[in-house]
Short mmCIF file of C-alpha atoms and ligand atoms in Angstrom, two decimals:
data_model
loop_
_atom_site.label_atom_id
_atom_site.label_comp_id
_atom_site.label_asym_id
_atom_site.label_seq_id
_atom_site.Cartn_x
_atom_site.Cartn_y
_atom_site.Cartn_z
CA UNK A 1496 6.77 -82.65 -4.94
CA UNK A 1497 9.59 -80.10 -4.25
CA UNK A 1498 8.72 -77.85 -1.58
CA UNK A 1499 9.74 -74.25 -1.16
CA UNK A 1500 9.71 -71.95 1.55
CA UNK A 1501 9.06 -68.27 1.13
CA UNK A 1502 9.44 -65.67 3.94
CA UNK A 1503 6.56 -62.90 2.95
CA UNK A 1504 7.26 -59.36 4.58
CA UNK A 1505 4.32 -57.21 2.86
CA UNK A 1506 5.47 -53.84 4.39
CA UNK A 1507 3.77 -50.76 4.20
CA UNK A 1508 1.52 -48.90 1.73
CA UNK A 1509 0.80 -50.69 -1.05
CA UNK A 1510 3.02 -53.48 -0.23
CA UNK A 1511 0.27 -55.71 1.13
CA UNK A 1512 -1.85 -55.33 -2.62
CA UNK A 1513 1.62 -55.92 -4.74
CA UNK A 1514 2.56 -58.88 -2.54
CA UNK A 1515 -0.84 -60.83 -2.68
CA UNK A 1516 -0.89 -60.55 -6.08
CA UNK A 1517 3.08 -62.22 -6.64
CA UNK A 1518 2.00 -64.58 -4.60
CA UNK A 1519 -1.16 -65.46 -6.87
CA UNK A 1520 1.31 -65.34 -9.26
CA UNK A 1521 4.01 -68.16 -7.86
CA UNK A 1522 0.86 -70.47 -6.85
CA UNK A 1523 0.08 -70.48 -10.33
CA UNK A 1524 3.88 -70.94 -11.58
CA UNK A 1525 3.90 -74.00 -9.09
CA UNK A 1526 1.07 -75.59 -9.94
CA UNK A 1527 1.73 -75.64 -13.65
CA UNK A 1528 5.49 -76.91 -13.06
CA UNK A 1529 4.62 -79.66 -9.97
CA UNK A 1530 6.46 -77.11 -7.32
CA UNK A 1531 4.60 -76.19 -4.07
CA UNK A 1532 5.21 -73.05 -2.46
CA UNK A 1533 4.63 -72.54 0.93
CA UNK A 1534 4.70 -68.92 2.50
CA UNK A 1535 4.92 -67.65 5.78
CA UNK A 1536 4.26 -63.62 6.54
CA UNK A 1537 6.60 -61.41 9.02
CA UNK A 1538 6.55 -57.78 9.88
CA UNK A 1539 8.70 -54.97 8.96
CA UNK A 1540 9.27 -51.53 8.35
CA UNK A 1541 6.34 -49.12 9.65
CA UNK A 1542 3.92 -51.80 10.53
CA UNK A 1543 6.56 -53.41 12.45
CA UNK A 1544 6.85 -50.14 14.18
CA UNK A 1545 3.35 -50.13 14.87
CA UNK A 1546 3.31 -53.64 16.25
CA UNK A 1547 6.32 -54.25 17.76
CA UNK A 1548 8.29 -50.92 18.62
CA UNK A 1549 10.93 -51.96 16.23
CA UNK A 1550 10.86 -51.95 12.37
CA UNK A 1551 13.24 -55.21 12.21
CA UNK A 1552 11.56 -57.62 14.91
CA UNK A 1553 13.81 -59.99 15.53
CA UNK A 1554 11.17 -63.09 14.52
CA UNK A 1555 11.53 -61.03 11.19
CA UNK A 1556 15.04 -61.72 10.75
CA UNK A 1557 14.44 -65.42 12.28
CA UNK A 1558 11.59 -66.78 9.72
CA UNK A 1559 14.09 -65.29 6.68
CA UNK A 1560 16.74 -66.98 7.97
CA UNK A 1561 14.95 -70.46 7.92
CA UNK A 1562 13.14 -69.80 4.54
CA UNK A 1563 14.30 -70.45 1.02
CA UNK A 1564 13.79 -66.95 -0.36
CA UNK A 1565 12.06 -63.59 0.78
CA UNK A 1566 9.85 -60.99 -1.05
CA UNK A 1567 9.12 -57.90 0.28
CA UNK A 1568 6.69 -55.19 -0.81
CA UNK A 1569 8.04 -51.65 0.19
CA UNK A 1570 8.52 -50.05 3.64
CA UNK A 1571 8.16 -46.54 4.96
CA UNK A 1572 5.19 -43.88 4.66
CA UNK A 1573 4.54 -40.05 5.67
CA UNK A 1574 3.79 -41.73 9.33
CA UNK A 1575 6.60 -42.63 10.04
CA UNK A 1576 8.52 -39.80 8.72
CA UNK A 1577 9.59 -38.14 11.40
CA UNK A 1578 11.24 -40.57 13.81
CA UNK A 1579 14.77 -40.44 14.16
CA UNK A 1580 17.18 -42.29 11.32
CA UNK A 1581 17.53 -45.25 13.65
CA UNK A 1582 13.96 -45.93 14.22
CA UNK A 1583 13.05 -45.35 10.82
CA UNK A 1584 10.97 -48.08 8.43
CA UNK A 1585 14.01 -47.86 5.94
CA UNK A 1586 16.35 -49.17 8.98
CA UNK A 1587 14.14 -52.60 8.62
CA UNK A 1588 15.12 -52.77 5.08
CA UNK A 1589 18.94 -52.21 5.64
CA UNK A 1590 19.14 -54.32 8.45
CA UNK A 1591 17.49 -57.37 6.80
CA UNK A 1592 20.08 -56.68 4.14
CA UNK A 1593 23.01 -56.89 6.55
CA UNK A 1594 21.37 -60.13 8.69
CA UNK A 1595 20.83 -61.89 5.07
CA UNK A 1596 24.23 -60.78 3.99
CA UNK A 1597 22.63 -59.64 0.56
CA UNK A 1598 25.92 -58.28 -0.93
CA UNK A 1599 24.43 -58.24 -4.60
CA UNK A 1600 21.82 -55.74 -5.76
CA UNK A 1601 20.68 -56.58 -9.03
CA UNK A 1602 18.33 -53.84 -11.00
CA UNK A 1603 17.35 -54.45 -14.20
CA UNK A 1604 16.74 -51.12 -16.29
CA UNK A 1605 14.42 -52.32 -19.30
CA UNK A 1606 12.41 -50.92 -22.00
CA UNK A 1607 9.70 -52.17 -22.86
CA UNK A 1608 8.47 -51.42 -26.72
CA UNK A 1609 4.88 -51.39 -25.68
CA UNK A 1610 5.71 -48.33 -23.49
CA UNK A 1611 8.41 -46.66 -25.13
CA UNK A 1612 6.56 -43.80 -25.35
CA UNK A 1613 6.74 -43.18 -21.62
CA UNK A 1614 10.40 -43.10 -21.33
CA UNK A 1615 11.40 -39.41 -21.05
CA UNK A 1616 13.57 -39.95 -23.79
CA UNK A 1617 13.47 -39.67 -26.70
CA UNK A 1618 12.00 -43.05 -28.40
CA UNK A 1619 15.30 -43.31 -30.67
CA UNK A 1620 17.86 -43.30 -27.20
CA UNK A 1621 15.51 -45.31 -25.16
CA UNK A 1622 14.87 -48.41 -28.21
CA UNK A 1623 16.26 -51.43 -27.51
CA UNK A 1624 17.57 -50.68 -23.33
CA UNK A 1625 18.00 -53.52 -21.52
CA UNK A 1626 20.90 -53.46 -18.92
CA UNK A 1627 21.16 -54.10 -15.46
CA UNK A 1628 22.81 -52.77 -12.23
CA UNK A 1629 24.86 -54.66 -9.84
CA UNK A 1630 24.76 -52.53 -6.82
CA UNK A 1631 27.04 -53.36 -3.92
CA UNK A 1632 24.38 -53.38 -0.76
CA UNK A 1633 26.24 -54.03 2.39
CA UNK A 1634 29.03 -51.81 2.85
CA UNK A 1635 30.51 -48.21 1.63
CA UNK A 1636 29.17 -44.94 3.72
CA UNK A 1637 25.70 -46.95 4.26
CA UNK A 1638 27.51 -48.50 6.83
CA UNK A 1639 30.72 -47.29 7.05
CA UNK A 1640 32.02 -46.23 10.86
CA UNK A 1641 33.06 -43.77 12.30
CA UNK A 1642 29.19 -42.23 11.70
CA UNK A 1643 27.77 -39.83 13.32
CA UNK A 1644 26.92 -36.31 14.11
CA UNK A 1645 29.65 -34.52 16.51
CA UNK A 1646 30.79 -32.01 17.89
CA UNK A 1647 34.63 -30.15 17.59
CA UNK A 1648 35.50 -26.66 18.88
CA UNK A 1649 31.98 -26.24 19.80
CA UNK A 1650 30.40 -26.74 16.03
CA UNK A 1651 28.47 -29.55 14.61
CA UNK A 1652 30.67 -31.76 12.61
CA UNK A 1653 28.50 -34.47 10.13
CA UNK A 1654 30.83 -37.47 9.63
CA UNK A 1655 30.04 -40.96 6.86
CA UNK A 1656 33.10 -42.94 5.59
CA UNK A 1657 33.50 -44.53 2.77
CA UNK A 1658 35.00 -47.59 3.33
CA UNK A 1659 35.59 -51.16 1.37
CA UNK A 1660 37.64 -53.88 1.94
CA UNK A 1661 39.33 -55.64 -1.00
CA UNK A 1662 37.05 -58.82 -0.43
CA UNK A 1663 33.82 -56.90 -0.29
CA UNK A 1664 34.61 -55.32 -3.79
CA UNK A 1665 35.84 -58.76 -5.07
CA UNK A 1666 32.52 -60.74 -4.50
CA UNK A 1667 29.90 -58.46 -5.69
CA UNK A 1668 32.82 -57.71 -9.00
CA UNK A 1669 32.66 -62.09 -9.50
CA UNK A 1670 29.08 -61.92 -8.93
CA UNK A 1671 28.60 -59.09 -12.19
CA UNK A 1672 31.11 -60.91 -14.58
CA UNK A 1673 29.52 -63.86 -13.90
CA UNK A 1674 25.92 -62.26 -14.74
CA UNK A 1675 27.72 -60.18 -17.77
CA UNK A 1676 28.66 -63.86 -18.65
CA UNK A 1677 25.03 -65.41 -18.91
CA UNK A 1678 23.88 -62.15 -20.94
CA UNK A 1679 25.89 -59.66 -23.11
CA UNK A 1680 29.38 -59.87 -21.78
CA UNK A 1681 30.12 -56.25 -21.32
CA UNK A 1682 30.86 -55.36 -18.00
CA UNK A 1683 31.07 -51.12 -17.10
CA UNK A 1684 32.79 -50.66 -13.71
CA UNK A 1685 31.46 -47.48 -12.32
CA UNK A 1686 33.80 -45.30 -9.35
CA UNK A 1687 35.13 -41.92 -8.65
CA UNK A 1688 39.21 -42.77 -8.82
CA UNK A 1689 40.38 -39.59 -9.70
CA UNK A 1690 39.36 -38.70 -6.37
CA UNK A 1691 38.71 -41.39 -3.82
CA UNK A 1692 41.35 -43.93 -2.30
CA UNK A 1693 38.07 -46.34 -2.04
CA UNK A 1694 37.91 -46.14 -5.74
CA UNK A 1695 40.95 -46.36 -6.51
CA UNK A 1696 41.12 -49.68 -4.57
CA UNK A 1697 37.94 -50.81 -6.29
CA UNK A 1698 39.08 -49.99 -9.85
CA UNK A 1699 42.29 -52.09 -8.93
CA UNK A 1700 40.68 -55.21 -7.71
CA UNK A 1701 38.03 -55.18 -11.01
CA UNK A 1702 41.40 -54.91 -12.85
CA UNK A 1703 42.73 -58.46 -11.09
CA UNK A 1704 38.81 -59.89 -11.29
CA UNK A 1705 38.75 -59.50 -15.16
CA UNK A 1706 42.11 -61.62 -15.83
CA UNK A 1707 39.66 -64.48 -14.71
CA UNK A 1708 37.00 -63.10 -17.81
CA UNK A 1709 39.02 -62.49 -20.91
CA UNK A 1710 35.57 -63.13 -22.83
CA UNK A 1711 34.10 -60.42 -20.98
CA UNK A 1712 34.46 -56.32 -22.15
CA UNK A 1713 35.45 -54.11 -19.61
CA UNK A 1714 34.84 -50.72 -19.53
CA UNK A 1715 35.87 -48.03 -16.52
CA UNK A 1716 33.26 -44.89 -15.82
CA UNK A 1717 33.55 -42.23 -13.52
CA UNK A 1718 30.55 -42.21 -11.34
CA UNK A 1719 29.29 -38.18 -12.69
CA UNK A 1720 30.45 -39.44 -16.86
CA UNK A 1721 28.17 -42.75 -16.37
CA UNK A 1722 25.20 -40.75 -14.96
CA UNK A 1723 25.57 -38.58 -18.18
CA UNK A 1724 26.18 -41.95 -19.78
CA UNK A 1725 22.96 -43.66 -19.12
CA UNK A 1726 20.66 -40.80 -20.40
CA UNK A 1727 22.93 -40.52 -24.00
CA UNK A 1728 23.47 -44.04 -24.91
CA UNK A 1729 21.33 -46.36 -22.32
CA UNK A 1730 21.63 -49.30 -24.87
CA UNK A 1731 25.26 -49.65 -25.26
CA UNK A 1732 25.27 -50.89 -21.60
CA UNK A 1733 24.59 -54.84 -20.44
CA UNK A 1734 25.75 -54.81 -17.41
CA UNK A 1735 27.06 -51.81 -14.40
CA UNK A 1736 29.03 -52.85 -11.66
CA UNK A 1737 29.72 -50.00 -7.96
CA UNK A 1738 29.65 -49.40 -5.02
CA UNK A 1739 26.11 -49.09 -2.59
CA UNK A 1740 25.58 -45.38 -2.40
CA UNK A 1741 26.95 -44.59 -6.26
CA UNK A 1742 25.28 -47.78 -7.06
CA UNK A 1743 21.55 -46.37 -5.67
CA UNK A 1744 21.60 -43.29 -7.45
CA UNK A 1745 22.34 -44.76 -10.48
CA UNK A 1746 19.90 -47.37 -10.25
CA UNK A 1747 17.28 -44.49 -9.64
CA UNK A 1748 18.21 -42.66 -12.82
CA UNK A 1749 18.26 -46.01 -14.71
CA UNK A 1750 14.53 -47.13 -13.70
CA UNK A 1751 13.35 -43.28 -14.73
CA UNK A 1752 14.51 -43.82 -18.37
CA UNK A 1753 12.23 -47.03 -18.85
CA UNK A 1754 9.64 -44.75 -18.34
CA UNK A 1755 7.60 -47.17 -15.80
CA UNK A 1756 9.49 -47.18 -12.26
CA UNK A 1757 6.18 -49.70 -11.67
CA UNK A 1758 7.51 -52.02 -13.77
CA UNK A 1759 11.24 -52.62 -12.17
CA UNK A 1760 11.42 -55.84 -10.14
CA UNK A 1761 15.42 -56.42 -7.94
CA UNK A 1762 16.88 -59.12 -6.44
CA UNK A 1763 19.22 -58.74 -3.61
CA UNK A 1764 21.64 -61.89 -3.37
CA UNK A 1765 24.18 -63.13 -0.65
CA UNK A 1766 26.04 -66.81 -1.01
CA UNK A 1767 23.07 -68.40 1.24
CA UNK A 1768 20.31 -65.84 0.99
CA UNK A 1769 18.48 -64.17 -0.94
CA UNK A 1770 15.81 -61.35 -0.67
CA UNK A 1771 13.58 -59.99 -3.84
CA UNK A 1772 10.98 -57.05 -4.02
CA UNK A 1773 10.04 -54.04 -6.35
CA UNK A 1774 12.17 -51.21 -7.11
CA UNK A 1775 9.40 -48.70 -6.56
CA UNK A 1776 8.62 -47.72 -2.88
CA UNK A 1777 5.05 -47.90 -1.05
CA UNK A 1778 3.39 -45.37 -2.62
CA UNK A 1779 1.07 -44.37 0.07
CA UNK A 1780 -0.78 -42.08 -2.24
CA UNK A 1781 -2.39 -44.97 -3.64
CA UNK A 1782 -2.41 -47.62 -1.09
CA UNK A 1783 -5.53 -49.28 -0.90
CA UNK A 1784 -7.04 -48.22 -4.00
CA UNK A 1785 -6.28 -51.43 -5.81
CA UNK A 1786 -4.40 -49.54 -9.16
CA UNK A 1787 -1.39 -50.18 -7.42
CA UNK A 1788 1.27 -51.33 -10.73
CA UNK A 1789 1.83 -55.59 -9.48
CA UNK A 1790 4.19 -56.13 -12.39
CA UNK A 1791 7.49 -55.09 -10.44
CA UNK A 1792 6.65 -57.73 -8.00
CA UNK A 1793 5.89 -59.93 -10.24
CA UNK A 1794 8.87 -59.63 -12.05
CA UNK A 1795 10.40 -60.37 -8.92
CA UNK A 1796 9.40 -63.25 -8.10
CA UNK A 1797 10.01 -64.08 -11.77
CA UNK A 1798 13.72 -63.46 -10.38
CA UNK A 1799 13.14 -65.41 -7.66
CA UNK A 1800 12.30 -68.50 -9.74
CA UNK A 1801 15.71 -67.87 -11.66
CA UNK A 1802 18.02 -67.47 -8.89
CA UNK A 1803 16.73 -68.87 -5.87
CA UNK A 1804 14.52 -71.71 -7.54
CA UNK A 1805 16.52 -72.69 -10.57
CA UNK A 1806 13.43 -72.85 -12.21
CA UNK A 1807 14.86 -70.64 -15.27
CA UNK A 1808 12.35 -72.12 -17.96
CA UNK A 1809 9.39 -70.89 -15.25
CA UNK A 1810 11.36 -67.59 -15.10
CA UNK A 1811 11.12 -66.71 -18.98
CA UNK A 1812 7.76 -67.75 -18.99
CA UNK A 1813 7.03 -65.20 -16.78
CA UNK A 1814 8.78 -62.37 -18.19
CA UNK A 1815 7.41 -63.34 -21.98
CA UNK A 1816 3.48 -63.29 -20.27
CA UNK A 1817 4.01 -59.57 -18.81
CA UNK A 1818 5.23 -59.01 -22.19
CA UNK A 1819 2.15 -60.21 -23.80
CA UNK A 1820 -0.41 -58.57 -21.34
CA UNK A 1821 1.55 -55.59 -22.34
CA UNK A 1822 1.15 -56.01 -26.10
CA UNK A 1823 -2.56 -56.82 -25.31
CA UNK A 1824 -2.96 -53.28 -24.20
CA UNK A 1825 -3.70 -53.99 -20.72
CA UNK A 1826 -2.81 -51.34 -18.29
CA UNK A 1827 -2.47 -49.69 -14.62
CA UNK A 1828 -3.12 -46.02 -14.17
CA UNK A 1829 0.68 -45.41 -13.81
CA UNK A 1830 1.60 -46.45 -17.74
CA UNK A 1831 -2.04 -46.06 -18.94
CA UNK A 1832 -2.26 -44.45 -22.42
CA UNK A 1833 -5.16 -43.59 -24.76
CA UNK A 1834 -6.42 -46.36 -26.29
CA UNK A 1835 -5.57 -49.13 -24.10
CA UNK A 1836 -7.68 -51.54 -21.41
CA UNK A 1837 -7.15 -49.72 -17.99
CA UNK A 1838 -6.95 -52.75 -15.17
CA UNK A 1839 -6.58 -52.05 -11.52
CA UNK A 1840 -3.89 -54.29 -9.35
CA UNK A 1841 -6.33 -57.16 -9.92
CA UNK A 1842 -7.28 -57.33 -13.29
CA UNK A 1843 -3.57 -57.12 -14.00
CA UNK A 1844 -2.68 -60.29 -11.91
CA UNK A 1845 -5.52 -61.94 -13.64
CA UNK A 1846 -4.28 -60.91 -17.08
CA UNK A 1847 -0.55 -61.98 -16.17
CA UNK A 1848 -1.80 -65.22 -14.89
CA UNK A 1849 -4.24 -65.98 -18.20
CA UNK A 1850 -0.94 -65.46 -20.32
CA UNK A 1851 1.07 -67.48 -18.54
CA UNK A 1852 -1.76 -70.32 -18.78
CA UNK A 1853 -1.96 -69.44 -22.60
CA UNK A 1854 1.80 -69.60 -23.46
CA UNK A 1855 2.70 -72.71 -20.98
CA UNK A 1856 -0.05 -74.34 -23.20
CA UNK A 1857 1.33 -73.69 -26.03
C1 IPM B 555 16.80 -48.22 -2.21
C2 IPM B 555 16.36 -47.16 -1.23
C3 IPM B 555 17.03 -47.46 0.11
C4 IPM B 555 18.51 -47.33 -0.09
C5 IPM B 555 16.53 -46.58 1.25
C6 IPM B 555 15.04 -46.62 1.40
C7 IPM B 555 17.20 -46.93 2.55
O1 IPM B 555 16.64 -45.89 -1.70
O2 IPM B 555 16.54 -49.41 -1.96
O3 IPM B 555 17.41 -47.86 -3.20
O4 IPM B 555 19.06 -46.23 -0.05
O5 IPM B 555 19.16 -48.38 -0.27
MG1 MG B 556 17.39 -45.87 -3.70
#
């Protein structure tokens, strides 16, 4: 039996709850496809803190290094808000991304018909969304030196640059016309070239990228007409290609429209690595309380199984059973309506896992 090894960081908040029940999730997968799973847990972000003065031990970055794939929950919490930038819980999550070399963000925006009516727009835009962001994660002003706060003529001087070399924008470009490829074949390039060099550089290199992809559209947006973009006309897109700090704004407006930020698994994917966990963050609100939304994690280790594991067929099983559970009414407080079976964290797992039984049977 094929043996896979997952690296499990369960983070902070409600992390732990969305993790356990992925995991539930994947056992179940495995069994029903003859694939075991074997996981392994490590620290990080605020519970790393906690535990080991650092929110990126380095046994953290060790285990993902030796493992097949990672999920993580979600990191940070009002705790730990007011430690400086560099001891933060988020500075777990970038640095894993920089050790794994995860140059690929990939974040689906969906809508799902069951919960249209939660999208705040109107039902006629939002029909029939389904695109996804490829968001450069390892470079641009994220990480981009010099940094810093200085000091000239006796003032306080904030500095971030901007910076991308030609290679960096070339991989994570390939990587989108090759997923534009396996879905609609439209391919937006999103930058701010009528003002930045950067841009300018990264509209040139997509130009050279799509010679390779002459069955692939192309289309150019500037960064502030694709934000306006998304909200008129969210289904003309398939797939959205920028740069890390253009590339997380967007994908924040983009998960609002579906309506259910719950609901929005990513992947995060380097040439070796790869790393997968929910959009949302660790809602400390309602950690504990067992109504945390599982389906984002779920969905991502429904991505897991299509990038990491190959296991594609496993992978649309998955996403048609959260359909179904969603079309049997079942819901979490966060996309509850009137009328509909209101399920905390568990008794959505256990609905998820009943459909994929159901439909793998069929
Ligand atoms: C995200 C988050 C992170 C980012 C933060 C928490 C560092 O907003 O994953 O989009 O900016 O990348
Ligand atoms: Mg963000």
């Amino acid at each position: 039996m094929p043996a896979f090894k997952v690296a499990v960081l369960e983070g902070d908040g409600i992390g732990p709850e969305v993790v356990s029940s992925a995991l539930k999730v994947l056992e179940e997968m495995g069994k029903l496809s003859g694939v075991d799973f074997v996981f392994e847990k490590a620290l990080i972000g605020g519970s790393a803190i906690d535990q080991k003065g650092t929110p990126l031990p380095q046994e953290t970055v060790e285990l993902c290094l030796n493992s097949d794939a990672v999920l993580l929950g979600a990191v940070g919490g009002p705790k730990w808000d007011n430690l400086p930038t560099e001891q933060r819980p988020e500075k777990g999550l970038l640095g894993i991304r920089k050790a794994l070399d995860l140059y690929a963000n990939l974040r689906p925006a969906k809508v799902y018909e069951p919960l249209i009516a939660s999208s705040p727009l109107k039902e006629e835009v939002a029909r029939g969304t389904d695109f996804v962001v490829v968001r450069e994660l390892t470079g641009d002003v994220y990480y981009g030196e010099p940094r810093g706060v200085f000091f000239q003529d006796g003032k306080r001087v904030g500095v971030n640059t901007m910076k991308y070399t030609e290679d960096e924008i070339r991989r994570v470009v390939r990587k989108a016309f090759e997923i534009a490829r396996q879905r609609k074949r439209k391919l937006t390039s999103v930058d701010k070239s009528n003002v930045l060099e950067v841009s300018g550089l990264w509209k040139t290199v997509v130009e050279e990228e799509a010679k390779s992809y002459p069955d692939v559209e192309l289309e150019h947006l500037y960064v502030d007409n694709c934000a306006m973009q998304i909200v008129r006309r969210p289904s003309s897109f398939d797939v959205i290609v920028t740069g890390n700090i253009f590339g997380d704004i967007l994908s924040d407006e983009a998960a609002v429209i579906t309506g259910s930020l719950g609901m929005l698994p990513s992947a995060s994917l380097g040439d070796k690595y790869a790393l997968y966990e929910p959009v949302h963050g660790s809602a400390p609100d309602i950690a504990g309380k067992g109504v945390a939304n599982p389906i984002a994690t779920i969905l991502s280790v429904g991505m897991m199984l299509r990038y990491s594991f190959g296991l594609k067929k496993e992978a649309d099983f998955l996403d048609k059973a959260v359909e179904l559970t969603l079309q049997q009414g079942y819901r979490t407080p966060d996309i509850y309506s009137e009328g509909c079976i209101k399920v905390g964290t568990e008794g959505m797992t256990e609905a998820i896992i009943q459909a994929v039984r159901k439909l793998w049977q069929e």
